[in-house]
Amino acid sequence: MIAMARTKTASELAGRKRSRFKKNLSLLAMCAPAIILFFLFSYLPLPGLYMAFVNYNYSKGMLGSQFVGWTNFKFLTLSGDLPMLVRNTVLYNLAFIFVNNFCQIALALMLNEIRSKRFRKVSQAMVLLPYFISFVIVGLFAYNILNADYGILNNIREALGLERIAIYSMPNAWPPIFVFLNLWKNIGYGTIIYFAAVMGIDTGMIEAAEIDGVTSWQRIRYIMLPCLRPTMVMLILFSIGSILRGNFQLFYNIIGGSNKILFETTDIIETYVYRAMMNNFNFSSAAAVSLFQSVFGFATVMAANYVVKRIEPDYALF
């Protein structure tokens, strides 16, 4: 009897699993491309991390190359520029994270206040358009505006009777420029995410608040912002994982990789590695730097998630 009951229970569980699988088949099919993408480009290349611990030889391949342990990880430290590179990379990413999220939330809330659906759609399309523009084009725009000889900015200054300024020789001028360009290019994408979260807020709460006579600012402060907090925390946690990975396309296409005058405030880990690898094509050192960034990002995400879990468990990733 006990064996029959166990068999019946097992068959019932199997039936429930099959029923749940059939019920969620469409959702699983939608997730399948993303799962395959992550497997091919994120998990399948993981054995290649071994390259960071060998002196890569083209003729012998990765497995046949000489194992050198932690030698490749000295690449950044030997130059003496590691503190500056880490400082620039981390500070730029922190500025990108907080400025972008603040502006994206503000823009999403403003779009929600627009009553004309047609104007709202046009506004969404306008702010999203820069996201699809190549960084090469963004660099071209920046050069034509900021160039000392014939840039638009200096032409305006000259017309006003002011002296021309050589921004490409001014290290301290570039941090706010990079923050602005990154915001201009990415604000539309993040705004869509936050706007979708705003659309998911229970309309019953908003209608009840309007009946009670709350103002628009009170509705935003006491209803919308608390409802957006889980989305904001999740996006910030994801961004923190790449805090030691600089946006190579942004920095390289805006100022290039050889302007030594600007290195103090614009040189990040990616641009430094690119310059160093251009001559000797040392894949092992590049792999070591990438592994260092990944481990640092993983540790940062784990620490941030632990802090969030202690403060508000519902907002943690896991």
mmCIF file of C-alpha atoms in Angstrom, residues 7 39 57 131-132 137 178 209 214 234 250 256 261 294 299 310:
data_model
loop_
_atom_site.group_PDB
_atom_site.id
_atom_site.type_symbol
_atom_site.label_atom_id
_atom_site.label_comp_id
_atom_site.label_asym_id
_atom_site.label_seq_id
_atom_site.Cartn_x
_atom_site.Cartn_y
_atom_site.Cartn_z
ATOM 1 C CA THR A 7 3.926 5.635 -6.999
ATOM 2 C CA PHE A 39 24.831 30.209 -23.294
ATOM 3 C CA ASN A 57 51.659 31.023 -28.245
ATOM 4 C CA TYR A 131 20.467 55.466 -28.519
ATOM 5 C CA PHE A 132 20.664 54.100 -32.080
ATOM 6 C CA ILE A 137 28.859 59.756 -35.220
ATOM 7 C CA PHE A 178 31.535 62.627 -21.072
ATOM 8 C CA ALA A 209 -5.329 59.988 -4.366
ATOM 9 C CA VAL A 214 -3.520 65.463 -3.787
ATOM 10 C CA MET A 234 17.492 46.374 -9.696
ATOM 11 C CA LEU A 250 32.547 56.477 -25.859
ATOM 12 C CA GLY A 256 40.928 59.087 -29.507
ATOM 13 C CA ILE A 261 47.385 65.751 -22.374
ATOM 14 C CA SER A 294 34.824 40.474 -13.986
ATOM 15 C CA ALA A 299 32.286 40.926 -5.796
ATOM 16 C CA ARG A 310 19.789 43.630 4.893
#
